Amino acid sequence: MTAILQTLDTPDGAFTILEDDGRVLASGWTADAAAILGRLRADRVPADIATGRTRSAAAVTAYYDGDLTAIDEVPVSQQGTAMQTAGWAALRSIPAGRPLTYGEFAAHLGSPTAVRAAASICARNAPALFVPCHRVLRTGGALGGFAWGLDVKMRLLEREAAI
């Protein structure tokens, strides 16, 4: 099967999606395909990739048109440890407009002292936006890190807080 790579224009800049069999493998705010592929472990990069139209692109457009839940049911595929997999699933349950701190996210995972592990789960998240790691902040509300830039993270959070 051939994976599909599509880049869309969004208010936050170019957004590229890598999708395989209808599941988002990786995505982010860049037009650089290598940056998207670099979010995956080497053994998870599809052998065959073509530029085309992804199924998930419509959800990105709907999200930016104000339907913040449009991304919620888009299938994603990530492989990791049991804790990472649970963490990525938990990220999808954080409602738009209600960000958590890394400490709250760790507690949500059942390990309130595992703040660094919680941050690592966010950092290793490949299908950005669809698995909304941008909804996790430092204690006190500081943005923390974001693979696609703090300016993008801030605009996403502002957009979600406004609706």
PDB file of N, CA and C in Angstrom, residues 13-60:
ATOM      1  N   GLY A  13      -0.096  28.373   8.789  1.00  0.00           N
ATOM      2  CA  GLY A  13       0.943  28.011   7.841  1.00  0.00           C
ATOM      3  C   GLY A  13       0.673  26.659   7.202  1.00  0.00           C
ATOM      4  N   ALA A  14       1.645  26.207   6.439  1.00  0.00           N
ATOM      5  CA  ALA A  14       1.525  24.918   5.762  1.00  0.00           C
ATOM      6  C   ALA A  14       1.355  23.816   6.802  1.00  0.00           C
ATOM      7  N   PHE A  15       0.469  22.861   6.514  1.00  0.00           N
ATOM      8  CA  PHE A  15       0.221  21.726   7.392  1.00  0.00           C
ATOM      9  C   PHE A  15       0.283  20.479   6.525  1.00  0.00           C
ATOM     10  N   THR A  16       1.183  19.574   6.859  1.00  0.00           N
ATOM     11  CA  THR A  16       1.380  18.373   6.059  1.00  0.00           C
ATOM     12  C   THR A  16       0.933  17.147   6.825  1.00  0.00           C
ATOM     13  N   ILE A  17       0.259  16.266   6.109  1.00  0.00           N
ATOM     14  CA  ILE A  17      -0.276  15.019   6.658  1.00  0.00           C
ATOM     15  C   ILE A  17       0.342  13.842   5.918  1.00  0.00           C
ATOM     16  N   LEU A  18       0.780  12.834   6.658  1.00  0.00           N
ATOM     17  CA  LEU A  18       1.188  11.551   6.090  1.00  0.00           C
ATOM     18  C   LEU A  18       0.153  10.534   6.552  1.00  0.00           C
ATOM     19  N   GLU A  19      -0.525   9.945   5.598  1.00  0.00           N
ATOM     20  CA  GLU A  19      -1.628   9.039   5.895  1.00  0.00           C
ATOM     21  C   GLU A  19      -1.396   7.710   5.181  1.00  0.00           C
ATOM     22  N   ASP A  20      -1.682   6.622   5.864  1.00  0.00           N
ATOM     23  CA  ASP A  20      -1.557   5.294   5.285  1.00  0.00           C
ATOM     24  C   ASP A  20      -2.833   4.517   5.584  1.00  0.00           C
ATOM     25  N   ASP A  21      -3.508   4.074   4.547  1.00  0.00           N
ATOM     26  CA  ASP A  21      -4.741   3.304   4.696  1.00  0.00           C
ATOM     27  C   ASP A  21      -5.763   4.048   5.556  1.00  0.00           C
ATOM     28  N   GLY A  22      -5.869   5.373   5.361  1.00  0.00           N
ATOM     29  CA  GLY A  22      -6.848   6.175   6.073  1.00  0.00           C
ATOM     30  C   GLY A  22      -6.475   6.553   7.487  1.00  0.00           C
ATOM     31  N   ARG A  23      -5.279   6.200   7.951  1.00  0.00           N
ATOM     32  CA  ARG A  23      -4.820   6.517   9.306  1.00  0.00           C
ATOM     33  C   ARG A  23      -3.662   7.512   9.221  1.00  0.00           C
ATOM     34  N   VAL A  24      -3.729   8.554  10.031  1.00  0.00           N
ATOM     35  CA  VAL A  24      -2.650   9.543  10.053  1.00  0.00           C
ATOM     36  C   VAL A  24      -1.462   8.955  10.821  1.00  0.00           C
ATOM     37  N   LEU A  25      -0.315   8.933  10.161  1.00  0.00           N
ATOM     38  CA  LEU A  25       0.919   8.460  10.788  1.00  0.00           C
ATOM     39  C   LEU A  25       1.697   9.611  11.403  1.00  0.00           C
ATOM     40  N   ALA A  26       1.692  10.744  10.703  1.00  0.00           N
ATOM     41  CA  ALA A  26       2.415  11.923  11.179  1.00  0.00           C
ATOM     42  C   ALA A  26       1.823  13.153  10.507  1.00  0.00           C
ATOM     43  N   SER A  27       1.943  14.283  11.201  1.00  0.00           N
ATOM     44  CA  SER A  27       1.446  15.538  10.643  1.00  0.00           C
ATOM     45  C   SER A  27       2.076  16.688  11.408  1.00  0.00           C
ATOM     46  N   GLY A  28       2.085  17.849  10.779  1.00  0.00           N
ATOM     47  CA  GLY A  28       2.622  19.022  11.451  1.00  0.00           C
ATOM     48  C   GLY A  28       2.658  20.230  10.541  1.00  0.00           C
ATOM     49  N   TRP A  29       3.007  21.355  11.132  1.00  0.00           N
ATOM     50  CA  TRP A  29       2.976  22.643  10.457  1.00  0.00           C
ATOM     51  C   TRP A  29       4.289  22.894   9.721  1.00  0.00           C
ATOM     52  N   THR A  30       4.378  22.289   8.557  1.00  0.00           N
ATOM     53  CA  THR A  30       5.534  22.422   7.687  1.00  0.00           C
ATOM     54  C   THR A  30       5.141  21.937   6.300  1.00  0.00           C
ATOM     55  N   ALA A  31       5.851  22.407   5.291  1.00  0.00           N
ATOM     56  CA  ALA A  31       5.687  21.876   3.944  1.00  0.00           C
ATOM     57  C   ALA A  31       6.820  20.906   3.620  1.00  0.00           C
ATOM     58  N   ASP A  32       7.695  20.682   4.578  1.00  0.00           N
ATOM     59  CA  ASP A  32       8.876  19.838   4.394  1.00  0.00           C
ATOM     60  C   ASP A  32       8.532  18.380   4.692  1.00  0.00           C
ATOM     61  N   ALA A  33       8.429  17.568   3.652  1.00  0.00           N
ATOM     62  CA  ALA A  33       8.089  16.148   3.820  1.00  0.00           C
ATOM     63  C   ALA A  33       9.096  15.440   4.716  1.00  0.00           C
ATOM     64  N   ALA A  34      10.361  15.798   4.602  1.00  0.00           N
ATOM     65  CA  ALA A  34      11.393  15.152   5.428  1.00  0.00           C
ATOM     66  C   ALA A  34      11.155  15.412   6.916  1.00  0.00           C
ATOM     67  N   ALA A  35      10.660  16.592   7.255  1.00  0.00           N
ATOM     68  CA  ALA A  35      10.370  16.901   8.661  1.00  0.00           C
ATOM     69  C   ALA A  35       9.233  16.029   9.173  1.00  0.00           C
ATOM     70  N   ILE A  36       8.249  15.770   8.333  1.00  0.00           N
ATOM     71  CA  ILE A  36       7.130  14.902   8.725  1.00  0.00           C
ATOM     72  C   ILE A  36       7.624  13.468   8.879  1.00  0.00           C
ATOM     73  N   LEU A  37       8.365  12.985   7.915  1.00  0.00           N
ATOM     74  CA  LEU A  37       8.890  11.614   7.985  1.00  0.00           C
ATOM     75  C   LEU A  37       9.830  11.450   9.177  1.00  0.00           C
ATOM     76  N   GLY A  38      10.522  12.517   9.526  1.00  0.00           N
ATOM     77  CA  GLY A  38      11.444  12.488  10.659  1.00  0.00           C
ATOM     78  C   GLY A  38      10.750  12.330  12.000  1.00  0.00           C
ATOM     79  N   ARG A  39       9.448  12.534  12.048  1.00  0.00           N
ATOM     80  CA  ARG A  39       8.684  12.340  13.287  1.00  0.00           C
ATOM     81  C   ARG A  39       8.453  10.856  13.581  1.00  0.00           C
ATOM     82  N   LEU A  40       8.708   9.997  12.585  1.00  0.00           N
ATOM     83  CA  LEU A  40       8.501   8.562  12.731  1.00  0.00           C
ATOM     84  C   LEU A  40       9.818   7.843  13.014  1.00  0.00           C
ATOM     85  N   ARG A  41       9.710   6.728  13.733  1.00  0.00           N
ATOM     86  CA  ARG A  41      10.875   5.856  13.865  1.00  0.00           C
ATOM     87  C   ARG A  41      11.220   5.351  12.469  1.00  0.00           C
ATOM     88  N   ALA A  42      12.490   5.124  12.206  1.00  0.00           N
ATOM     89  CA  ALA A  42      12.935   4.721  10.873  1.00  0.00           C
ATOM     90  C   ALA A  42      12.199   3.477  10.371  1.00  0.00           C
ATOM     91  N   ASP A  43      11.916   2.540  11.266  1.00  0.00           N
ATOM     92  CA  ASP A  43      11.243   1.311  10.843  1.00  0.00           C
ATOM     93  C   ASP A  43       9.739   1.502  10.619  1.00  0.00           C
ATOM     94  N   ARG A  44       9.224   2.690  10.864  1.00  0.00           N
ATOM     95  CA  ARG A  44       7.796   2.982  10.665  1.00  0.00           C
ATOM     96  C   ARG A  44       7.549   3.863   9.433  1.00  0.00           C
ATOM     97  N   VAL A  45       8.604   4.310   8.768  1.00  0.00           N
ATOM     98  CA  VAL A  45       8.439   5.130   7.567  1.00  0.00           C
ATOM     99  C   VAL A  45       7.970   4.223   6.431  1.00  0.00           C
ATOM    100  N   PRO A  46       6.839   4.551   5.805  1.00  0.00           N
ATOM    101  CA  PRO A  46       6.342   3.708   4.709  1.00  0.00           C
ATOM    102  C   PRO A  46       7.346   3.622   3.564  1.00  0.00           C
ATOM    103  N   ALA A  47       7.396   2.457   2.946  1.00  0.00           N
ATOM    104  CA  ALA A  47       8.321   2.244   1.826  1.00  0.00           C
ATOM    105  C   ALA A  47       7.884   3.018   0.589  1.00  0.00           C
ATOM    106  N   ASP A  48       6.576   3.105   0.379  1.00  0.00           N
ATOM    107  CA  ASP A  48       6.041   3.798  -0.789  1.00  0.00           C
ATOM    108  C   ASP A  48       5.199   4.988  -0.329  1.00  0.00           C
ATOM    109  N   ILE A  49       5.577   6.183  -0.812  1.00  0.00           N
ATOM    110  CA  ILE A  49       4.872   7.413  -0.452  1.00  0.00           C
ATOM    111  C   ILE A  49       4.626   8.203  -1.732  1.00  0.00           C
ATOM    112  N   ALA A  50       3.413   8.688  -1.886  1.00  0.00           N
ATOM    113  CA  ALA A  50       3.065   9.520  -3.038  1.00  0.00           C
ATOM    114  C   ALA A  50       2.336  10.765  -2.545  1.00  0.00           C
ATOM    115  N   THR A  51       2.432  11.822  -3.301  1.00  0.00           N
ATOM    116  CA  THR A  51       1.679  13.033  -3.009  1.00  0.00           C
ATOM    117  C   THR A  51       0.255  12.836  -3.520  1.00  0.00           C
ATOM    118  N   GLY A  52      -0.713  13.249  -2.710  1.00  0.00           N
ATOM    119  CA  GLY A  52      -2.096  13.090  -3.129  1.00  0.00           C
ATOM    120  C   GLY A  52      -3.044  13.714  -2.139  1.00  0.00           C
ATOM    121  N   ARG A  53      -4.264  13.227  -2.129  1.00  0.00           N
ATOM    122  CA  ARG A  53      -5.304  13.754  -1.245  1.00  0.00           C
ATOM    123  C   ARG A  53      -5.545  12.746  -0.123  1.00  0.00           C
ATOM    124  N   THR A  54      -5.478  13.237   1.102  1.00  0.00           N
ATOM    125  CA  THR A  54      -5.720  12.396   2.265  1.00  0.00           C
ATOM    126  C   THR A  54      -7.173  12.520   2.706  1.00  0.00           C
ATOM    127  N   ARG A  55      -7.684  11.494   3.366  1.00  0.00           N
ATOM    128  CA  ARG A  55      -9.045  11.542   3.910  1.00  0.00           C
ATOM    129  C   ARG A  55      -9.132  12.561   5.049  1.00  0.00           C
ATOM    130  N   SER A  56      -8.054  12.674   5.819  1.00  0.00           N
ATOM    131  CA  SER A  56      -8.060  13.515   7.024  1.00  0.00           C
ATOM    132  C   SER A  56      -7.979  15.009   6.733  1.00  0.00           C
ATOM    133  N   ALA A  57      -7.665  15.388   5.511  1.00  0.00           N
ATOM    134  CA  ALA A  57      -7.548  16.816   5.168  1.00  0.00           C
ATOM    135  C   ALA A  57      -8.854  17.553   5.426  1.00  0.00           C
ATOM    136  N   ALA A  58      -9.978  16.909   5.186  1.00  0.00           N
ATOM    137  CA  ALA A  58     -11.276  17.559   5.417  1.00  0.00           C
ATOM    138  C   ALA A  58     -11.454  17.918   6.890  1.00  0.00           C
ATOM    139  N   ALA A  59     -10.954  17.083   7.784  1.00  0.00           N
ATOM    140  CA  ALA A  59     -11.062  17.369   9.223  1.00  0.00           C
ATOM    141  C   ALA A  59     -10.205  18.571   9.607  1.00  0.00           C
ATOM    142  N   VAL A  60      -9.050  18.714   8.984  1.00  0.00           N
ATOM    143  CA  VAL A  60      -8.197  19.876   9.253  1.00  0.00           C
ATOM    144  C   VAL A  60      -8.902  21.144   8.796  1.00  0.00           C
TER     145      VAL A  60
END
